[in-house]
Amino acid sequence: MSTLERAWCGLRAHPLALDAALAAGVLLCMVVGSFVVPRGANGVTWGVRAPDPLGLLLMTLGAAALVFRRRASMTVLVVTGTVSVIESVTGDPRAPVAMSAVVALYTVASTTDRTTTWRVGLLTMTVLTAAAVLGGPLPWYAQENLGVLAWTGIGATAGDAVRSRRAVVQAIRERAERAERTREEEARRRVAEERLRIARDLHDVVAHHIALVNVQAGVAAHVMDKRPDQAREALAHVREAGRSALNELRATVGLLRQSGDPEAPTEPAPGLSRLEELAATFRSAGLPVEVAGAGQSGALPAAVDLAAYRIIQEALTNVRKHAGTGARAEVSVVRVGSDIEVTVVDDGSPDGAAEATGGGHGLLGMRERVTALGGTLTTGPRHGGGFCVHAILPVENRTGSRTETSTGAGTTAPGEPV
C-alpha cells in the first residue's frame, strides 16, 4: 500500500479530519479562483490582484462551515448559502464563494431522502441564482450568472445519485446477510430435526429389545434349575433380541459415520408387514397379543408405515413393562377413508396404567411421530383398568397438521414412559 493510500485510509477512519481536509481544499480552490477576472477586454483574464478583504472573509467562513457538514448538514447549507448571497450582492468582481454552498448542498442531498433533496435543492438554486442575477453583470442571462444555477444543480444531482447508490449497496448487503442467516438457521433446523429423529429411533429400538431381554433373562434365571430346557429357550430369545437390537443400532449409527450423503439402506425399514413378527416377539416374552386388520391397510407411504410400526412397538413395550402380569394386549389397524387408525389397548391393572404416565420419552416419541405426519394421538387409561393408545395417521399429504389430543392421564406433560 502506497503512502497516499495509507493517508486516505487514515482520513476515512476519522471523518472530522477528512472534512477539515476537504474544507482546506475548497478554500484553496476559492482563493485561486478569486484571481480570475471573468470580464476583461479579451474575455477571461488572469490577474495578480489580491481578493477583497470581505471576499476573503466570506470564503474563509464558508470553508470553515464545511468542517461540520456531516454533523449539521442543513445548518452548514444555510451558512454557506448566506455567505454566497452576500458575496453575490457585494462582490465586484465576485469571488467563488458559492463553491462552498455547492459542497454543502451535495452533502444534504447525499444524506437525506429524495423529497427533501428536491425541495432544498430548488430553494437553494432559486435563491443563489436570483442573487447572482440581481447583483451580477448585465445582461441577466450572462454566463457568470447562470453558472450558479448549473453548479447548484450539479451538486444536488450528484448527492442524490450517491445516496441512491449507497441505498442499493446497503440493500444488497442486507439481502446477502439475511440469506446467510436464513441458510444458517435452516441448517441448524435440519440438524436439530435429524438429531431428534435419530434419538427417537434409537430410543424405540433400545427400549423394545432391552425390555424383551430383561423379561427373557428373568424367565431363564427363574427356571434355570428346575426346567433347563425352558431356560435355554428363554436364553435363545435373549440372543435373538440382542442380535436384532445390534443390527438396528448398526444401521442407525452407520448413517452417522458417513461423511457425505447417506446411502440408501440395504435393508427395508420396518413396517406393518412385519407386525405379526413383532407380535410374536412379545408373545415369546409372555405377553398375549392379538392383532386385527394388519393386512387390510393396503399400500402406505414409507413414513406412515414406519410411524405406525414404531407406535405399536412402543405401546406394546409399555404394556409389557407397566401393565403387570397377566395383562393382554390388542392391536388394531384400520383404514378409514384417507386415514389409517392404529389402536393398542390392554387390560392391565389401574396401577400399571397410572405408572405408564410417569417419567420417560415413550409417549413423547409417539406424539412427535404423529405430529410430524399431521395426525392426531389420543392416550390415556381405560375405564376399569388398562391403557389405550389411539393414533390417526393421514395417508395423503395435507397442508397443515391437526391438533394433537389426549385424555385422562395421557396429557402432554414432559417426561413420559419408555
XYZ file of C-alpha atoms in Angstrom:
418
model
C 0.000 0.000 0.000
C 1.396 3.346 -1.040
C 1.799 6.356 1.230
C -1.101 8.120 -0.455
C -3.410 5.134 0.036
C -2.444 4.872 3.709
C -3.140 8.573 4.180
C -6.551 8.215 2.514
C -7.474 5.236 4.714
C -6.421 7.226 7.775
C -8.626 10.137 6.770
C -11.631 7.855 6.140
C -11.197 6.443 9.621
C -11.540 9.995 11.032
C -14.489 11.778 9.320
C -13.823 15.122 11.024
C -10.243 15.170 9.761
C -11.472 14.247 6.277
C -13.971 17.110 6.313
C -11.270 19.503 7.534
C -9.046 18.433 4.649
C -11.974 18.905 2.240
C -12.658 22.371 3.659
C -8.997 23.307 3.205
C -9.108 22.112 -0.402
C -12.301 24.070 -1.122
C -10.789 27.194 0.457
C -7.677 26.834 -1.709
C -9.799 26.465 -4.854
C -11.892 29.518 -3.953
C -8.821 31.649 -3.259
C -7.204 30.597 -6.526
C -10.471 31.213 -8.355
C -10.685 34.719 -6.926
C -7.687 35.721 -9.053
C -9.665 35.077 -12.247
C -11.209 38.186 -13.755
C -14.229 36.937 -15.719
C -14.773 40.233 -17.509
C -11.832 41.506 -19.447
C -11.188 43.196 -22.728
C -10.485 39.862 -24.371
C -12.683 37.597 -22.225
C -11.342 35.802 -19.160
C -8.015 37.171 -17.952
C -5.658 36.262 -15.143
C -4.591 38.872 -12.697
C -2.386 39.130 -9.673
C -4.753 41.165 -7.629
C -5.474 40.039 -4.090
C -9.066 39.213 -3.135
C -11.124 41.795 -1.334
C -10.955 41.534 2.448
C -14.717 40.913 2.627
C -14.497 38.239 -0.080
C -11.592 36.554 1.708
C -13.556 36.608 4.959
C -16.635 35.108 3.299
C -14.577 32.408 1.637
C -12.991 31.525 4.979
C -16.375 31.376 6.742
C -17.868 29.185 4.014
C -14.925 26.772 4.042
C -14.835 26.639 7.866
C -18.526 25.703 7.942
C -17.807 22.651 5.746
C -15.831 21.077 8.591
C -19.164 20.355 10.301
C -21.097 19.292 7.188
C -21.707 15.705 8.449
C -22.927 16.767 11.886
C -25.320 19.560 10.825
C -25.702 19.486 7.067
C -28.751 21.803 6.944
C -27.128 24.399 9.174
C -23.952 24.317 7.100
C -26.025 24.792 3.927
C -27.746 27.829 5.448
C -24.395 29.358 6.470
C -22.693 28.752 3.133
C -25.775 29.896 1.231
C -25.884 33.118 3.245
C -22.236 33.991 2.635
C -22.715 33.160 -1.065
C -25.665 35.557 -1.320
C -23.654 38.308 0.443
C -20.754 37.826 -1.960
C -23.077 37.823 -4.981
C -24.587 41.153 -3.927
C -21.413 42.951 -2.734
C -18.562 41.409 -4.678
C -17.333 43.058 -7.857
C -15.767 41.101 -9.286
C -17.088 38.164 -7.353
C -15.127 35.543 -5.507
C -16.337 31.944 -5.998
C -17.837 31.659 -2.507
C -20.760 29.695 -3.991
C -18.423 26.683 -4.245
C -18.866 26.067 -0.506
C -22.657 26.177 -0.916
C -22.455 23.607 -3.737
C -20.489 21.215 -1.495
C -22.961 21.754 1.369
C -25.918 21.097 -0.972
C -24.229 17.892 -2.164
C -23.908 16.776 1.467
C -27.592 17.426 2.194
C -28.670 15.538 -0.953
C -26.449 12.551 -0.134
C -27.714 12.195 3.441
C -31.454 12.862 3.155
C -34.361 11.487 1.144
C -35.188 12.466 -2.416
C -38.163 14.651 -1.477
C -36.019 16.763 0.839
C -33.329 16.961 -1.829
C -35.807 18.324 -4.380
C -37.203 20.924 -2.004
C -33.881 22.117 -0.599
C -32.170 21.955 -3.981
C -34.814 24.026 -5.742
C -34.832 26.579 -2.936
C -31.019 26.875 -2.932
C -30.797 27.180 -6.715
C -33.547 29.793 -6.772
C -32.046 31.960 -4.023
C -28.446 31.813 -5.256
C -29.392 32.311 -8.917
C -31.678 35.231 -8.065
C -28.923 36.850 -6.009
C -26.452 36.353 -8.850
C -28.834 37.801 -11.432
C -29.809 40.809 -9.306
C -26.293 41.661 -8.188
C -24.339 40.472 -11.200
C -23.445 41.974 -14.548
C -25.859 42.638 -17.335
C -27.461 41.048 -19.188
C -29.095 38.882 -16.562
C -28.511 35.730 -18.592
C -24.763 36.229 -18.600
C -22.677 33.076 -18.266
C -21.395 34.188 -14.865
C -24.951 34.445 -13.501
C -26.321 31.232 -14.967
C -23.208 29.318 -13.899
C -24.502 29.451 -10.303
C -27.687 27.654 -11.406
C -25.695 24.957 -13.192
C -23.288 24.290 -10.318
C -26.000 24.082 -7.641
C -27.977 21.710 -9.867
C -24.913 19.522 -10.316
C -24.330 19.447 -6.536
C -27.903 18.358 -5.797
C -27.952 15.738 -8.583
C -24.589 14.264 -7.626
C -25.590 13.998 -3.977
C -28.865 12.272 -4.843
C -27.016 9.807 -7.107
C -24.548 8.954 -4.352
C -27.383 8.456 -1.854
C -29.213 6.154 -4.276
C -26.088 4.090 -4.865
C -25.472 3.758 -1.139
C -29.068 2.610 -0.655
C -28.701 -0.011 -3.387
C -25.427 -1.293 -1.954
C -26.915 -1.409 1.541
C -29.979 -3.288 0.283
C -27.755 -5.828 -1.484
C -25.653 -6.266 1.642
C -28.752 -6.728 3.833
C -30.206 -9.283 1.429
C -26.938 -11.193 1.428
C -26.760 -11.139 5.228
C -30.414 -12.163 5.515
C -29.865 -15.003 3.056
C -26.820 -16.137 5.015
C -28.761 -16.061 8.282
C -31.602 -17.979 6.640
C -29.200 -20.644 5.391
C -27.613 -20.956 8.820
C -31.000 -21.179 10.543
C -32.199 -23.749 8.019
C -29.033 -25.796 8.545
C -29.456 -25.667 12.324
C -33.124 -26.637 11.998
C -32.284 -29.604 9.787
C -29.556 -30.730 12.169
C -31.939 -30.481 15.136
C -34.658 -32.415 13.305
C -32.196 -35.110 12.267
C -30.848 -35.426 15.811
C -34.388 -35.738 17.123
C -35.259 -38.371 14.540
C -32.150 -40.439 15.306
C -32.732 -40.125 19.058
C -36.329 -41.250 18.616
C -35.333 -44.275 16.506
C -32.579 -45.261 18.921
C -34.998 -44.974 21.823
C -37.594 -47.176 20.133
C -35.045 -49.841 19.188
C -33.251 -49.942 22.531
C -36.373 -49.739 24.695
C -38.133 -52.539 22.832
C -35.266 -55.015 22.696
C -33.897 -54.291 26.162
C -37.371 -54.817 27.646
C -37.606 -58.202 25.932
C -34.077 -59.145 27.007
C -34.911 -58.207 30.604
C -38.066 -60.331 30.609
C -36.455 -63.378 28.994
C -33.404 -63.141 31.257
C -35.690 -63.105 34.284
C -37.515 -66.182 32.998
C -34.225 -68.010 32.382
C -32.957 -67.217 35.872
C -36.250 -68.389 37.390
C -36.383 -71.797 35.672
C -32.646 -72.472 35.306
C -32.519 -75.219 37.960
C -35.914 -76.919 37.547
C -36.566 -76.577 33.783
C -33.298 -76.145 31.902
C -34.962 -76.667 28.525
C -37.247 -73.664 29.076
C -34.262 -71.687 30.332
C -32.347 -72.473 27.145
C -35.351 -71.364 25.105
C -35.527 -68.087 27.036
C -31.804 -67.528 26.532
C -32.249 -68.177 22.816
C -34.880 -65.420 22.763
C -32.432 -63.170 24.614
C -29.766 -63.856 21.992
C -32.210 -63.192 19.147
C -33.397 -59.937 20.715
C -29.794 -58.845 21.247
C -28.906 -59.663 17.638
C -31.895 -57.687 16.342
C -31.037 -54.721 18.537
C -27.417 -54.743 17.352
C -28.472 -54.918 13.700
C -30.842 -51.967 14.017
C -28.312 -49.965 16.026
C -25.612 -50.719 13.468
C -27.858 -49.492 10.652
C -28.765 -46.281 12.516
C -25.273 -45.465 13.760
C -23.820 -46.307 10.357
C -25.680 -43.340 8.886
C -23.954 -41.040 11.371
C -20.489 -42.276 10.413
C -20.871 -41.413 6.722
C -19.027 -38.207 5.797
C -21.195 -37.463 2.747
C -24.823 -38.015 1.953
C -26.049 -41.287 3.434
C -26.564 -44.105 1.007
C -29.889 -45.841 0.711
C -30.270 -48.569 3.349
C -29.755 -52.106 2.085
C -32.434 -53.441 4.458
C -36.013 -52.150 4.242
C -37.311 -50.138 7.167
C -39.738 -51.985 9.446
C -43.407 -51.544 8.666
C -46.816 -53.102 9.211
C -45.809 -56.040 7.029
C -43.681 -57.174 9.997
C -46.418 -56.630 12.558
C -47.005 -60.363 13.121
C -43.278 -60.840 13.636
C -43.314 -58.015 16.186
C -46.301 -59.517 17.993
C -44.541 -62.912 18.084
C -41.589 -61.423 19.967
C -43.930 -60.156 22.675
C -45.800 -63.432 22.814
C -42.494 -65.229 23.387
C -41.883 -62.803 26.255
C -45.169 -63.820 27.905
C -47.484 -61.048 26.689
C -50.535 -62.335 24.809
C -51.065 -60.071 21.789
C -53.981 -60.193 19.367
C -53.613 -58.422 16.003
C -56.552 -57.395 13.855
C -56.620 -55.772 10.418
C -52.852 -55.826 9.803
C -53.242 -56.940 6.196
C -56.148 -54.632 5.306
C -54.365 -51.282 5.368
C -53.117 -51.557 1.787
C -50.041 -49.811 0.436
C -48.871 -46.982 2.702
C -46.248 -44.248 2.340
C -42.936 -45.280 3.892
C -43.113 -42.596 6.616
C -46.652 -43.582 7.639
C -45.797 -47.296 7.557
C -42.742 -46.801 9.780
C -44.587 -44.481 12.197
C -47.453 -46.971 12.625
C -44.985 -49.785 13.308
C -42.991 -47.753 15.843
C -46.153 -46.599 17.637
C -47.333 -50.206 18.023
C -43.857 -51.319 19.097
C -43.618 -48.615 21.773
C -47.164 -49.184 23.005
C -46.607 -52.934 23.398
C -43.295 -52.286 25.150
C -45.111 -50.052 27.644
C -47.747 -52.751 28.147
C -45.093 -55.343 28.874
C -43.316 -53.068 31.337
C -46.212 -51.361 33.127
C -49.430 -53.370 32.725
C -48.453 -56.043 35.227
C -48.531 -59.838 34.996
C -51.458 -61.496 33.277
C -52.217 -58.473 31.069
C -53.306 -58.937 27.475
C -52.913 -56.531 24.552
C -54.952 -55.973 21.416
C -53.636 -54.254 18.296
C -55.979 -52.916 15.624
C -55.008 -51.350 12.296
C -57.954 -49.991 10.300
C -58.055 -47.960 7.087
C -60.759 -45.269 7.361
C -61.053 -43.161 4.232
C -57.799 -41.284 3.700
C -56.566 -42.112 7.225
C -55.194 -45.148 8.949
C -56.162 -45.693 12.597
C -53.831 -47.568 14.923
C -55.148 -48.687 18.311
C -53.313 -50.554 21.072
C -55.242 -51.401 24.238
C -54.505 -53.598 27.245
C -56.417 -54.813 30.263
C -53.674 -54.207 32.794
C -54.194 -53.046 36.330
C -55.155 -49.432 37.119
C -51.852 -49.051 38.956
C -49.991 -50.070 35.846
C -51.892 -47.518 33.775
C -51.024 -44.806 36.245
C -47.378 -45.867 36.150
C -47.405 -45.648 32.358
C -47.879 -41.900 32.564
C -44.739 -41.396 34.639
C -41.249 -40.370 33.523
C -39.746 -41.313 30.168
C -39.911 -40.483 26.490
C -42.136 -43.197 25.009
C -45.387 -41.289 24.614
C -43.444 -38.160 23.730
C -41.797 -40.011 20.857
C -45.196 -41.225 19.664
C -46.585 -37.708 19.669
C -43.589 -36.383 17.755
C -44.055 -39.021 15.052
C -47.777 -38.381 14.760
C -47.403 -34.588 14.742
C -44.735 -34.775 12.052
C -47.239 -36.561 9.781
C -50.110 -34.192 10.594
C -52.149 -36.738 12.543
C -53.707 -36.955 15.993
C -52.839 -39.013 19.054
C -55.051 -39.916 21.989
C -53.581 -41.661 25.045
C -54.976 -42.400 28.468
C -56.202 -45.041 30.912
C -59.293 -47.099 30.114
C -62.331 -47.237 32.298
C -61.953 -50.214 34.637
C -58.243 -50.689 34.047
C -55.718 -50.792 31.315
C -54.367 -48.223 28.892
C -55.252 -47.115 25.369
C -53.132 -45.622 22.604
C -55.064 -44.414 19.561
C -53.350 -42.756 16.599
C -54.864 -41.417 13.383
C -52.317 -41.046 10.606
C -53.210 -39.354 7.299
C -52.154 -41.445 4.335
C -52.199 -38.456 1.966
C -50.207 -35.253 2.453
C -52.129 -32.339 3.919
C -51.454 -28.637 4.124
C -51.358 -28.406 7.868
C -51.357 -30.675 10.881
C -54.304 -31.471 13.027
C -54.234 -30.707 16.718
C -52.999 -33.459 18.974
C -55.375 -34.536 21.751
C -55.027 -36.555 24.904
C -57.346 -37.739 27.598
C -57.076 -38.611 31.226
C -53.562 -39.255 32.412
C -52.139 -39.190 28.912
C -51.574 -35.410 28.841
C -48.621 -33.925 27.028
C -46.578 -33.451 30.155
C -42.810 -33.557 29.791
C -41.193 -36.857 30.537
C -43.202 -39.945 29.641
C -42.606 -43.680 29.853
C -40.052 -45.619 27.948
